[in-house]
Amino acid sequence: MSSVIAGTRFSVLDRSRTRADRPPGEALRDTVAMAREVEALGYDRFWVSEHHGVPGVAGSAPTVLAAAVLAATRTIRVGTGGVMLPNHRPFVVAEQFGVLESLFPGRVDMGLGRSVGFTDGVRRALGRGKGDADDFAAQLDELLEWFAGASTSGVRALPAEGLVVPPFVLAVGEGAVIAARAGLPVVVGDLRDRERMLRAVDRYRSGFRPSPWAAEPYVVVSGTVAVAADTGAAERLLVPEAWSMAHARTHGTFPPLPPAERVASLPMTAKEREFYEAGLRGQVAGTAREVGGLLEDVLADTGAQEVLVTTSTYDRTALLDSHRRLAGVLRAAREARLDPLAYDR
């Protein structure tokens, strides 16, 4: 049996999620350790994220964290999912990625998003406002001009100028349209909302204009993928994030992840439980065979060239096991392409 999975790249985004009763710095060290494991498993990329003033996320400086990951690995591509461009000056972002590419040539990806700080307080601390996200297209153009040496300011972004750091756009809101116009690869999430994902992919492909960065559309679909020995174990991986997201939706702050077994004893209002149960539904979770089938459906529907796995959970050992089992699904699919009987062994 052949599988579209065999021709697809698989990558991992680690959000450096903090855990209940653990120091935030541990989450960052966990991310670096996970990158080494993911590299050994044969994944294509390892990305880190940007969040400010969020108790549940330690990754507030993605280019700094990416440097640590690059130094701890040897071959895997490392990038950001993403640097939120409205929070920064494009000139500084170009300089930062220029330094990374100079230190680790050929291994750096520049994932870019258009979100601003989550709360008014964070936006004030960053010196930004909600409206700054509306300028994302212009900020993106300016950033790419710094790499091309096309700025008319008389200033040069060194050492970025002349370097090639592949840019990706996170498709939030108008992100898919902006990515298409700029001729850049796009990252679309999440896997649960298939219709919304397909609309974004269609808008991207229909509006794509070839550029020096990409001759044709390149689609990365992203979301939670949880694989375990049985369906129940895979679903337990989803519990900490589902509860934390429900808490954030009802209390306005994203807390550290609790252990799955603790969630059952936590009180929830009716609204919290509604959000919590919604967070558990429709995820790509199950045994290796179940997840393989679900991913085949996603890839057949979207035609995506890459899957970016964004799973977060309290149990890091179980998370690594999930990544390992997913890598096994990919290996089996590739073996099946060479030997049609291998997939069913």
Tab-separated table of C-alpha atoms in Angstrom:
chain	number	residue	atom	x	y	z
A	1	MET	CA	0.000	0.000	0.000
A	2	SER	CA	1.470	3.361	-1.019
A	3	SER	CA	1.121	6.507	1.035
A	4	VAL	CA	1.251	10.223	0.331
A	5	ILE	CA	3.067	10.437	3.676
A	6	ALA	CA	6.147	8.966	2.010
A	7	GLY	CA	6.718	12.084	-0.093
A	8	THR	CA	6.035	14.561	2.710
A	9	ARG	CA	8.481	16.361	4.973
A	10	PHE	CA	7.825	16.231	8.703
A	11	SER	CA	9.052	18.829	11.167
A	12	VAL	CA	8.544	19.766	14.828
A	13	LEU	CA	7.712	23.042	16.562
A	14	ASP	CA	8.427	23.093	20.306
A	15	ARG	CA	6.766	26.008	22.125
A	16	SER	CA	8.886	25.655	25.293
A	17	ARG	CA	5.723	25.150	27.319
A	18	THR	CA	6.279	25.517	31.038
A	19	ARG	CA	4.998	22.831	33.385
A	20	ALA	CA	3.256	23.155	36.728
A	21	ASP	CA	5.658	23.280	39.668
A	22	ARG	CA	8.705	23.437	37.375
A	23	PRO	CA	10.938	26.510	36.745
A	24	PRO	CA	10.535	28.278	33.370
A	25	GLY	CA	14.209	27.812	32.525
A	26	GLU	CA	13.705	24.068	32.515
A	27	ALA	CA	11.294	24.429	29.601
A	28	LEU	CA	14.016	26.060	27.518
A	29	ARG	CA	16.512	23.322	28.360
A	30	ASP	CA	13.849	20.759	27.512
A	31	THR	CA	13.440	22.368	24.092
A	32	VAL	CA	17.147	22.112	23.321
A	33	ALA	CA	17.189	18.488	24.489
A	34	MET	CA	14.134	17.697	22.366
A	35	ALA	CA	15.818	19.190	19.306
A	36	ARG	CA	18.669	16.699	19.609
A	37	GLU	CA	16.194	13.823	19.865
A	38	VAL	CA	14.124	15.055	16.910
A	39	GLU	CA	17.269	15.380	14.806
A	40	ALA	CA	18.204	11.760	15.588
A	41	LEU	CA	14.717	10.667	14.519
A	42	GLY	CA	15.203	12.146	11.051
A	43	TYR	CA	12.782	15.081	11.091
A	44	ASP	CA	13.467	17.863	8.581
A	45	ARG	CA	13.175	20.968	10.771
A	46	PHE	CA	12.933	22.015	14.383
A	47	TRP	CA	11.299	25.364	15.098
A	48	VAL	CA	10.776	27.486	18.206
A	49	SER	CA	8.149	30.135	18.915
A	50	GLU	CA	7.701	33.662	20.299
A	51	HIS	CA	5.391	34.540	23.187
A	52	HIS	CA	5.668	37.486	25.573
A	53	GLY	CA	4.410	37.762	29.145
A	54	VAL	CA	2.777	34.305	29.027
A	55	PRO	CA	3.247	32.192	32.189
A	56	GLY	CA	2.769	28.995	30.212
A	57	VAL	CA	5.485	29.665	27.629
A	58	ALA	CA	9.176	30.315	28.315
A	59	GLY	CA	10.152	31.007	24.698
A	60	SER	CA	10.150	34.799	24.531
A	61	ALA	CA	13.285	35.268	22.407
A	62	PRO	CA	13.105	32.867	19.454
A	63	THR	CA	16.317	33.855	17.678
A	64	VAL	CA	18.274	33.456	20.927
A	65	LEU	CA	16.707	30.051	21.539
A	66	ALA	CA	17.269	29.051	17.912
A	67	ALA	CA	20.983	29.828	18.375
A	68	ALA	CA	21.111	27.455	21.349
A	69	VAL	CA	19.337	24.748	19.351
A	70	LEU	CA	21.648	25.216	16.372
A	71	ALA	CA	24.687	24.911	18.617
A	72	ALA	CA	23.338	21.695	20.150
A	73	THR	CA	22.533	19.985	16.817
A	74	ARG	CA	24.503	19.189	13.688
A	75	THR	CA	22.306	18.693	10.630
A	76	ILE	CA	18.633	19.519	11.214
A	77	ARG	CA	17.306	22.839	9.932
A	78	VAL	CA	16.338	25.191	12.764
A	79	GLY	CA	13.991	28.142	12.639
A	80	THR	CA	11.219	30.172	14.168
A	81	GLY	CA	7.515	29.529	14.108
A	82	GLY	CA	7.675	32.385	14.188
A	83	VAL	CA	9.239	35.727	14.899
A	84	MET	CA	6.252	38.073	15.213
A	85	LEU	CA	7.367	40.807	12.876
A	86	PRO	CA	5.031	43.547	14.170
A	87	ASN	CA	6.818	43.280	17.543
A	88	HIS	CA	10.220	44.157	16.044
A	89	ARG	CA	11.994	46.423	13.611
A	90	PRO	CA	12.643	44.528	10.335
A	91	PHE	CA	16.209	45.850	10.312
A	92	VAL	CA	16.957	44.186	13.661
A	93	VAL	CA	15.278	40.938	12.606
A	94	ALA	CA	17.436	40.867	9.462
A	95	GLU	CA	20.562	41.401	11.539
A	96	GLN	CA	19.622	38.601	13.936
A	97	PHE	CA	18.976	36.064	11.208
A	98	GLY	CA	22.084	37.236	9.389
A	99	VAL	CA	24.119	36.366	12.476
A	100	LEU	CA	22.450	32.949	12.766
A	101	GLU	CA	23.021	32.127	9.092
A	102	SER	CA	26.638	33.287	9.310
A	103	LEU	CA	27.296	31.042	12.303
A	104	PHE	CA	25.313	28.044	11.014
A	105	PRO	CA	25.227	28.355	7.204
A	106	GLY	CA	22.534	26.448	5.348
A	107	ARG	CA	20.582	25.408	8.442
A	108	VAL	CA	18.454	28.453	9.331
A	109	ASP	CA	14.770	29.070	8.545
A	110	MET	CA	13.015	32.401	9.114
A	111	GLY	CA	9.393	31.770	10.046
A	112	LEU	CA	7.463	35.044	10.390
A	113	GLY	CA	4.083	35.853	11.917
A	114	ARG	CA	1.875	38.931	12.080
A	115	SER	CA	0.573	38.706	15.669
A	116	VAL	CA	1.306	41.362	18.265
A	117	GLY	CA	1.413	41.032	22.060
A	118	PHE	CA	-1.457	39.076	23.599
A	119	THR	CA	-2.615	41.760	26.072
A	120	ASP	CA	-2.652	45.548	26.239
A	121	GLY	CA	0.035	45.426	28.940
A	122	VAL	CA	2.362	43.294	26.835
A	123	ARG	CA	1.801	45.507	23.797
A	124	ARG	CA	2.669	48.590	25.839
A	125	ALA	CA	5.807	46.890	27.119
A	126	LEU	CA	6.779	46.106	23.524
A	127	GLY	CA	5.939	49.625	22.393
A	128	ARG	CA	3.359	48.290	19.960
A	129	GLY	CA	-0.392	48.514	19.358
A	130	LYS	CA	-2.996	46.234	17.834
A	131	GLY	CA	-2.864	48.177	14.580
A	132	ASP	CA	0.784	47.270	13.992
A	133	ALA	CA	-0.339	43.887	12.652
A	134	ASP	CA	-1.985	45.729	9.752
A	135	ASP	CA	1.464	46.792	8.518
A	136	PHE	CA	2.774	43.223	8.253
A	137	ALA	CA	2.982	43.158	4.443
A	138	ALA	CA	5.100	46.314	4.383
A	139	GLN	CA	7.254	45.048	7.258
A	140	LEU	CA	7.806	41.797	5.379
A	141	ASP	CA	8.840	43.641	2.224
A	142	GLU	CA	11.274	45.771	4.203
A	143	LEU	CA	12.801	42.720	5.887
A	144	LEU	CA	13.415	40.968	2.578
A	145	GLU	CA	14.901	44.174	1.129
A	146	TRP	CA	17.534	44.184	3.870
A	147	PHE	CA	18.682	40.727	2.763
A	148	ALA	CA	18.717	41.783	-0.893
A	149	GLY	CA	20.627	44.997	-0.181
A	150	ALA	CA	17.773	46.898	-1.801
A	151	SER	CA	17.137	49.461	0.922
A	152	THR	CA	17.320	53.080	-0.264
A	153	SER	CA	18.193	54.331	3.222
A	154	GLY	CA	21.951	54.096	2.711
A	155	VAL	CA	22.121	51.679	5.647
A	156	ARG	CA	23.192	48.068	5.248
A	157	ALA	CA	21.932	45.189	7.408
A	158	LEU	CA	25.132	43.318	8.075
A	159	PRO	CA	25.848	40.431	8.053
A	160	ALA	CA	22.418	39.661	6.538
A	161	GLU	CA	22.952	41.413	3.221
A	162	GLY	CA	23.482	38.875	0.441
A	163	LEU	CA	22.633	35.861	2.568
A	164	VAL	CA	19.802	33.433	1.764
A	165	VAL	CA	17.656	32.602	4.818
A	166	PRO	CA	14.440	30.916	3.632
A	167	PRO	CA	11.388	32.900	4.827
A	168	PHE	CA	8.043	31.312	5.719
A	169	VAL	CA	4.810	33.146	6.552
A	170	LEU	CA	2.458	31.918	9.273
A	171	ALA	CA	-1.023	32.121	7.789
A	172	VAL	CA	-3.042	33.848	10.491
A	173	GLY	CA	-5.852	36.043	9.156
A	174	GLU	CA	-4.566	37.646	5.974
A	175	GLY	CA	-1.261	35.821	6.228
A	176	ALA	CA	-2.045	33.415	3.371
A	177	VAL	CA	-2.805	36.265	0.963
A	178	ILE	CA	0.315	38.164	2.013
A	179	ALA	CA	2.465	35.053	1.599
A	180	ALA	CA	1.042	34.480	-1.886
A	181	ARG	CA	1.685	38.043	-3.025
A	182	ALA	CA	5.249	37.929	-1.691
A	183	GLY	CA	5.875	34.522	-3.285
A	184	LEU	CA	6.835	32.848	-0.004
A	185	PRO	CA	6.147	29.424	1.538
A	186	VAL	CA	3.180	29.417	3.911
A	187	VAL	CA	2.447	27.634	7.204
A	188	VAL	CA	-1.260	26.974	7.772
A	189	GLY	CA	-2.900	25.648	10.973
A	190	ASP	CA	-4.657	24.033	12.606
A	191	LEU	CA	-5.314	20.462	11.530
A	192	ARG	CA	-8.692	20.276	13.307
A	193	ASP	CA	-10.402	22.967	11.248
A	194	ARG	CA	-10.080	21.351	7.841
A	195	GLU	CA	-12.428	23.687	5.982
A	196	ARG	CA	-10.701	26.813	7.260
A	197	MET	CA	-7.335	25.299	6.422
A	198	LEU	CA	-8.456	24.442	2.901
A	199	ARG	CA	-9.782	27.962	2.339
A	200	ALA	CA	-6.423	29.419	3.353
A	201	VAL	CA	-4.527	26.974	1.138
A	202	ASP	CA	-6.790	27.719	-1.830
A	203	ARG	CA	-6.398	31.486	-1.382
A	204	TYR	CA	-2.655	31.043	-1.159
A	205	ARG	CA	-2.295	28.875	-4.244
A	206	SER	CA	-4.671	30.961	-6.348
A	207	GLY	CA	-2.853	34.199	-5.533
A	208	PHE	CA	0.734	32.928	-5.549
A	209	ARG	CA	3.289	34.949	-7.472
A	210	PRO	CA	6.708	33.362	-8.119
A	211	SER	CA	9.583	35.160	-6.419
A	212	PRO	CA	13.324	34.760	-5.911
A	213	TRP	CA	12.420	32.923	-2.698
A	214	ALA	CA	10.009	30.370	-4.186
A	215	ALA	CA	9.210	29.487	-7.792
A	216	GLU	CA	5.963	27.730	-6.875
A	217	PRO	CA	3.617	27.453	-3.883
A	218	TYR	CA	4.911	25.577	-0.847
A	219	VAL	CA	2.394	24.614	1.838
A	220	VAL	CA	3.174	23.517	5.385
A	221	VAL	CA	0.191	22.357	7.452
A	222	SER	CA	0.626	22.542	11.212
A	223	GLY	CA	-1.105	21.227	14.287
A	224	THR	CA	-1.166	18.707	17.100
A	225	VAL	CA	-0.237	15.124	16.264
A	226	ALA	CA	-0.224	12.647	19.173
A	227	VAL	CA	0.810	9.021	18.704
A	228	ALA	CA	0.869	6.344	21.402
A	229	ALA	CA	0.575	2.608	21.894
A	230	ASP	CA	-3.203	2.898	22.188
A	231	THR	CA	-5.826	5.523	21.451
A	232	GLY	CA	-6.463	6.316	25.114
A	233	ALA	CA	-2.798	7.067	25.791
A	234	ALA	CA	-2.648	9.338	22.762
A	235	GLU	CA	-5.740	11.217	23.925
A	236	ARG	CA	-4.201	11.710	27.395
A	237	LEU	CA	-1.357	13.585	25.720
A	238	LEU	CA	-3.926	16.175	24.639
A	239	VAL	CA	-5.380	16.793	28.107
A	240	PRO	CA	-2.869	19.312	29.600
A	241	GLU	CA	-2.933	21.629	26.583
A	242	ALA	CA	-6.714	21.389	26.252
A	243	TRP	CA	-7.161	22.419	29.890
A	244	SER	CA	-4.624	25.265	29.680
A	245	MET	CA	-6.264	26.595	26.525
A	246	ALA	CA	-9.704	26.442	28.156
A	247	HIS	CA	-8.331	28.345	31.156
A	248	ALA	CA	-6.817	30.971	28.855
A	249	ARG	CA	-10.095	31.395	26.962
A	250	THR	CA	-12.022	31.986	30.198
A	251	HIS	CA	-9.452	33.737	32.434
A	252	GLY	CA	-7.300	35.638	29.945
A	253	THR	CA	-3.979	34.076	30.972
A	254	PHE	CA	-2.282	30.951	29.666
A	255	PRO	CA	-1.027	28.864	32.620
A	256	PRO	CA	1.711	26.214	32.844
A	257	LEU	CA	0.657	22.746	31.766
A	258	PRO	CA	-0.660	20.510	34.563
A	259	PRO	CA	-0.181	16.718	34.573
A	260	ALA	CA	-3.006	14.954	32.748
A	261	GLU	CA	-4.027	13.039	35.861
A	262	ARG	CA	-4.442	16.282	37.806
A	263	VAL	CA	-6.858	17.788	35.282
A	264	ALA	CA	-9.587	15.309	36.223
A	265	SER	CA	-9.725	16.794	39.744
A	266	LEU	CA	-9.641	20.438	38.686
A	267	PRO	CA	-12.940	22.327	38.966
A	268	MET	CA	-14.290	23.765	35.719
A	269	THR	CA	-17.174	26.063	34.988
A	270	ALA	CA	-19.593	25.064	32.263
A	271	LYS	CA	-17.866	27.426	29.837
A	272	GLU	CA	-14.410	26.114	30.742
A	273	ARG	CA	-15.561	22.528	30.227
A	274	GLU	CA	-17.047	23.459	26.880
A	275	PHE	CA	-13.703	24.869	25.716
A	276	TYR	CA	-11.814	21.950	27.271
A	277	GLU	CA	-13.884	19.306	25.510
A	278	ALA	CA	-13.643	21.232	22.245
A	279	GLY	CA	-9.854	21.151	22.609
A	280	LEU	CA	-9.918	17.370	22.737
A	281	ARG	CA	-12.127	16.878	19.686
A	282	GLY	CA	-10.912	16.440	16.143
A	283	GLN	CA	-7.209	16.161	16.929
A	284	VAL	CA	-4.856	13.927	14.952
A	285	ALA	CA	-4.329	11.414	17.744
A	286	GLY	CA	-4.251	7.647	18.117
A	287	THR	CA	-2.102	4.654	17.332
A	288	ALA	CA	0.492	4.788	14.584
A	289	ARG	CA	-1.923	3.184	12.128
A	290	GLU	CA	-4.790	5.514	13.094
A	291	VAL	CA	-2.622	8.625	12.825
A	292	GLY	CA	-1.182	7.437	9.524
A	293	GLY	CA	-4.684	7.240	8.078
A	294	LEU	CA	-5.680	10.634	9.439
A	295	LEU	CA	-2.554	12.277	8.037
A	296	GLU	CA	-3.091	10.682	4.644
A	297	ASP	CA	-6.523	12.297	4.560
A	298	VAL	CA	-5.092	15.703	5.524
A	299	LEU	CA	-2.369	15.518	2.905
A	300	ALA	CA	-4.726	14.292	0.202
A	301	ASP	CA	-7.103	17.180	0.931
A	302	THR	CA	-4.481	19.947	1.171
A	303	GLY	CA	-1.713	18.761	-1.134
A	304	ALA	CA	0.720	20.051	1.483
A	305	GLN	CA	4.412	19.363	1.047
A	306	GLU	CA	5.184	19.407	4.771
A	307	VAL	CA	3.635	18.753	8.186
A	308	LEU	CA	4.755	20.821	11.177
A	309	VAL	CA	3.920	18.986	14.409
A	310	THR	CA	3.103	21.420	17.239
A	311	THR	CA	2.127	19.042	20.058
A	312	SER	CA	2.536	20.257	23.646
A	313	THR	CA	1.986	18.166	26.770
A	314	TYR	CA	3.167	17.882	30.369
A	315	ASP	CA	4.897	14.498	30.004
A	316	ARG	CA	8.009	15.153	27.930
A	317	THR	CA	8.933	11.469	27.840
A	318	ALA	CA	5.545	10.646	26.341
A	319	LEU	CA	5.925	13.544	23.897
A	320	LEU	CA	9.268	12.195	22.683
A	321	ASP	CA	7.694	8.746	22.352
A	322	SER	CA	4.949	10.323	20.220
A	323	HIS	CA	7.541	11.947	17.947
A	324	ARG	CA	9.359	8.597	17.742
A	325	ARG	CA	6.221	6.706	16.786
A	326	LEU	CA	5.329	9.323	14.167
A	327	ALA	CA	8.808	8.974	12.697
A	328	GLY	CA	8.053	5.263	12.503
A	329	VAL	CA	4.901	6.002	10.509
A	330	LEU	CA	7.007	7.987	8.054
A	331	ARG	CA	9.601	5.225	7.772
A	332	ALA	CA	6.910	2.616	7.161
A	333	ALA	CA	5.325	4.759	4.453
A	334	ARG	CA	8.654	5.181	2.688
A	335	GLU	CA	9.353	1.472	2.899
A	336	ALA	CA	5.908	0.804	1.483
A	337	ARG	CA	6.674	2.971	-1.513
A	338	LEU	CA	9.604	0.660	-2.274
A	339	ASP	CA	7.896	-2.537	-1.120
A	340	PRO	CA	4.053	-2.447	-1.234
A	341	LEU	CA	3.845	-5.215	1.397
A	342	ALA	CA	6.050	-3.455	3.953
A	343	TYR	CA	3.326	-1.079	5.173
A	344	ASP	CA	1.209	-3.970	6.471
A	345	ARG	CA	3.954	-5.901	8.209
